[in-house]
Short mmCIF file of C-alpha atoms and ligand atoms in Angstrom, two decimals:
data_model
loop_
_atom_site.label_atom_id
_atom_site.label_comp_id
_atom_site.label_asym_id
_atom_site.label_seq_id
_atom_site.Cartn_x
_atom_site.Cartn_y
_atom_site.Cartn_z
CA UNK A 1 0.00 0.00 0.00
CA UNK A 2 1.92 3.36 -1.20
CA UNK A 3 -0.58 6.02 0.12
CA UNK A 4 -2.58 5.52 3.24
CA UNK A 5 -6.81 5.42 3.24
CA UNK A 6 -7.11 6.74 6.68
CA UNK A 7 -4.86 8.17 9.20
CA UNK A 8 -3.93 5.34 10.99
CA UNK A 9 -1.85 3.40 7.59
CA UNK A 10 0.25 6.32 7.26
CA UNK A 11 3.03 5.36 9.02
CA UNK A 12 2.91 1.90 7.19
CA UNK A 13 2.21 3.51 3.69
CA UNK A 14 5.22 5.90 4.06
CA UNK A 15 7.31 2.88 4.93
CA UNK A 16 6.03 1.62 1.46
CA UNK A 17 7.00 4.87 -0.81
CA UNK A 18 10.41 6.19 -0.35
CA UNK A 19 9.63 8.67 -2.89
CA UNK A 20 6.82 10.02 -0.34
CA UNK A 21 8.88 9.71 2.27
CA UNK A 22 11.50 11.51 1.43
CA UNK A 23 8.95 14.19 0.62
CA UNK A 24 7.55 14.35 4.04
CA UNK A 25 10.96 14.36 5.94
CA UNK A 26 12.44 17.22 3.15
CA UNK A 27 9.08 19.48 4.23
CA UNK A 28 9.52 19.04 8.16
CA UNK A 29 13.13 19.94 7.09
CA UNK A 30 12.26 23.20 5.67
CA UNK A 31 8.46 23.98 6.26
CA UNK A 32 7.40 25.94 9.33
CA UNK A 33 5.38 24.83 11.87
CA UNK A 34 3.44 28.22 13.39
CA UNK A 35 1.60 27.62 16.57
CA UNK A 36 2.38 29.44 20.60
CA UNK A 37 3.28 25.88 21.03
CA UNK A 38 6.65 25.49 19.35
CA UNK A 39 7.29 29.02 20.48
CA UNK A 40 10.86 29.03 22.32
CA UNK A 41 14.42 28.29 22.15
CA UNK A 42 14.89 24.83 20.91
CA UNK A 43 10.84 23.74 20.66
CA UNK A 44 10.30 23.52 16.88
CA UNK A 45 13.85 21.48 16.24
CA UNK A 46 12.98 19.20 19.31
CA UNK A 47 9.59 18.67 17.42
CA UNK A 48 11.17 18.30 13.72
CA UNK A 49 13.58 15.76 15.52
CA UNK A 50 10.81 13.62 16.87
CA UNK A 51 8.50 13.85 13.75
CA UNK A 52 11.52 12.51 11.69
CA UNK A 53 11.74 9.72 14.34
CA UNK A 54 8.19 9.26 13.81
CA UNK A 55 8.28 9.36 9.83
CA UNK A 56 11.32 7.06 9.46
CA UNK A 57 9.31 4.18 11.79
CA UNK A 58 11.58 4.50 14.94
CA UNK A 59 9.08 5.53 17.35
CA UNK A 60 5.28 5.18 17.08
CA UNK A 61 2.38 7.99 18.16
CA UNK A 62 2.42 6.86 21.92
CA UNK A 63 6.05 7.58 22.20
CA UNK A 64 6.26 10.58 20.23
CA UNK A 65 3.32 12.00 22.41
CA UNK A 66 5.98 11.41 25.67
CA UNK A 67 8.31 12.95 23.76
CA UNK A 68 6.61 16.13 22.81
CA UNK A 69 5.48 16.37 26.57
CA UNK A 70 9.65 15.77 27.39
CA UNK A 71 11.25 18.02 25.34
CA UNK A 72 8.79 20.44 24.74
CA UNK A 73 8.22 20.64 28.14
CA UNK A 74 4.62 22.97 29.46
CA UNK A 75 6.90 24.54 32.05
CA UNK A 76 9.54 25.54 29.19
CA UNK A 77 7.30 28.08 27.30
CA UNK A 78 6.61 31.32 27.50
CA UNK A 79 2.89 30.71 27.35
CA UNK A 80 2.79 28.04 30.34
CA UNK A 81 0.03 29.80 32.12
CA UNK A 82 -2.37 29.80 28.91
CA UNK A 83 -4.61 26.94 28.81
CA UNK A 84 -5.68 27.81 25.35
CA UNK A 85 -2.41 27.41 24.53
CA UNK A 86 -2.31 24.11 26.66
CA UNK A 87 -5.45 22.37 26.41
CA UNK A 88 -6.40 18.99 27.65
CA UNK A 89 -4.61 16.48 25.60
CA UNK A 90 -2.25 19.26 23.54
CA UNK A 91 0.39 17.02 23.04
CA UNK A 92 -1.52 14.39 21.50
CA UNK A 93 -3.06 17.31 19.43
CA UNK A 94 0.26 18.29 18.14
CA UNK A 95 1.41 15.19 16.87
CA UNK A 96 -1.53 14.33 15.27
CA UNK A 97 -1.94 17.26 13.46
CA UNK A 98 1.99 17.79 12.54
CA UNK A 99 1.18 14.10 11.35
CA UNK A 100 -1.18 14.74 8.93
CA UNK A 101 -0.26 17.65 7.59
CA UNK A 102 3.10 16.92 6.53
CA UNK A 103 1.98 13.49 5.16
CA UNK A 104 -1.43 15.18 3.62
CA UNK A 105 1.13 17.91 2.25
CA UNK A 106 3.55 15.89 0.69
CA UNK A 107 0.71 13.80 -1.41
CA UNK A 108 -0.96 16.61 -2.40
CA UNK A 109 2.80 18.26 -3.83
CA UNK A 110 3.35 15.28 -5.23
CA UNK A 111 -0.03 15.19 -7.20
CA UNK A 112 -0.12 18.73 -8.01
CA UNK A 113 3.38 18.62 -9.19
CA UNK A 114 2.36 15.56 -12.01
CA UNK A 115 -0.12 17.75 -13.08
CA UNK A 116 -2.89 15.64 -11.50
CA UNK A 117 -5.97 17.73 -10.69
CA UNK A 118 -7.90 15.69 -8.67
CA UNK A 119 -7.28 14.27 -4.94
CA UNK A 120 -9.31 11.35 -3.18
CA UNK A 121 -10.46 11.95 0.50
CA UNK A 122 -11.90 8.57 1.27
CA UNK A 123 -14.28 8.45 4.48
CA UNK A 124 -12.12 6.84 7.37
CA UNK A 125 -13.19 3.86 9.88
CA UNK A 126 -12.83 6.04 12.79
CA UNK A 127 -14.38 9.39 11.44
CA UNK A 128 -16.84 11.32 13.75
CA UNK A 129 -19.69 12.08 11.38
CA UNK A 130 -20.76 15.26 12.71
CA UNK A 131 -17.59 16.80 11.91
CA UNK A 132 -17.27 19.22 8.64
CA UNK A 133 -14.71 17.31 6.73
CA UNK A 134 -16.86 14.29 7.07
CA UNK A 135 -20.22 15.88 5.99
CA UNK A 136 -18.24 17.94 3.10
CA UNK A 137 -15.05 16.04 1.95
CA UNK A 138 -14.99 12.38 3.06
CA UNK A 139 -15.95 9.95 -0.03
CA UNK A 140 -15.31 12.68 -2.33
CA UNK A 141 -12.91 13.76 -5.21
CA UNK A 142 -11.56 17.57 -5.06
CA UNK A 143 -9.32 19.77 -6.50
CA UNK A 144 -5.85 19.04 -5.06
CA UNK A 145 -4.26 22.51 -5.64
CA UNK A 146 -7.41 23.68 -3.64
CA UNK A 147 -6.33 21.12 -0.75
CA UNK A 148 -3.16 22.15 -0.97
CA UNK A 149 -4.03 25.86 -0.89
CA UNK A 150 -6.02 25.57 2.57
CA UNK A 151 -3.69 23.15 3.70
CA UNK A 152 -0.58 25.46 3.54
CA UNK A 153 -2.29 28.62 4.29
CA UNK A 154 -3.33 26.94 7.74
CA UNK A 155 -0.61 24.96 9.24
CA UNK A 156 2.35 26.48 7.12
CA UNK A 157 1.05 30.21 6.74
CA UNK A 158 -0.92 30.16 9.99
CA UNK A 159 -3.74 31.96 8.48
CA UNK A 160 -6.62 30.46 9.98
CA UNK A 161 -10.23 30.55 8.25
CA UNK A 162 -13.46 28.58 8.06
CA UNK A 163 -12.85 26.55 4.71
CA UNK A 164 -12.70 22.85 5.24
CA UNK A 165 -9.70 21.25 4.91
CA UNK A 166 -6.72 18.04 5.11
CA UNK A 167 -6.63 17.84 8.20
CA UNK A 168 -9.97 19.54 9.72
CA UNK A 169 -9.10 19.19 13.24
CA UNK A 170 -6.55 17.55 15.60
CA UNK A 171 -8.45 14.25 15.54
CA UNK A 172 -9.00 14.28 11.65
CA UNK A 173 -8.45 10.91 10.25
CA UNK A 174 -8.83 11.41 6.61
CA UNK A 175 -6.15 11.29 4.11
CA UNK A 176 -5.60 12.35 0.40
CA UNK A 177 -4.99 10.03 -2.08
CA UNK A 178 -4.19 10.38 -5.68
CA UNK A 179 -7.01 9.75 -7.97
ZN1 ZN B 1 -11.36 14.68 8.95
#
């Protein structure tokens, strides 16, 4: 299996397409990650460092949750007091989402870059079916540059807005896949 259906095969699939692979790992490289968060002397490289772990198959989600929590410690930022900025569960949020969006990222490069037009968002086995990219995007084809677009403008641009998007929230189990 080269691209993953739902969330949960992307480690495998990525372990199954060095070509995507490398993709991901070159955009944690040199992408940004905005976000209070990785705000702080050493926080985004400590999180690069473990997504790379995570992306070349040496740790899994559970340990790369500890790991955020370690060496992006609460008590090390300079927003340790704001629980919007530290909500229940944040580090488990944070790898989730830096999950899918680089791996969602990379597929829909690689498609827009072989002049594909179209992307696949498939619905996922553990979807919540009140949530917008379920009612609007799972089980449908849509324009990948569009993905793309909203992708990057969110979690590379941090330019928040409504439009439904690759990953839709930090729990978002959908995936891209070429058509
Ligand atoms: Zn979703």
């Amino acid at each position: 299996m080269l691209y993953a259906t739902e969330f949960s095969e992307i480690s495998q699939s990525v372990n199954n397409n060095d070509n995507l692979k490398s993709r991901v790992l070159e955009l944690i490289k040199d992408e940004p990650i905005p976000g209070k968060v990785t705000e702080g002397e050493v926080r985004l490289e400590n999180l690069k460092d473990i997504l790379t772990r995570y992306f070349n198959g040496t740790i899994g989600i559970p340990q790369a949750i500890t790991d955020v929590e370690c060496r992006l410690p609460r008590h090390g930022s300079p927003y340790k007091n704001n629980n919007r900025v530290f909500p229940q569960g944040w580090s488990e949020r944070l790898v989730r989402t830096s999950i899918s969006r680089f791996y969602n990222q990379a597929v829909l490069t690689e498609i827009v870059e072989s002049g594909g037009a179209e992307c696949f968002i498939g619905h996922s086995s553990s979807e919540s079916a009140g949530s917008n990219c379920s009612q609007l995007l799972a089980g449908s084809r849509q324009s990948a540059s569009d993905m793309l677009d909203r992708l990057t403008n969110a979690y590379r641009d941090g330019n928040w807005s409504k439009e439904v998007k690759i990953p839709s929230h930090p729990h978002c189990t959908h995936t891209v896949q070429p058509v």
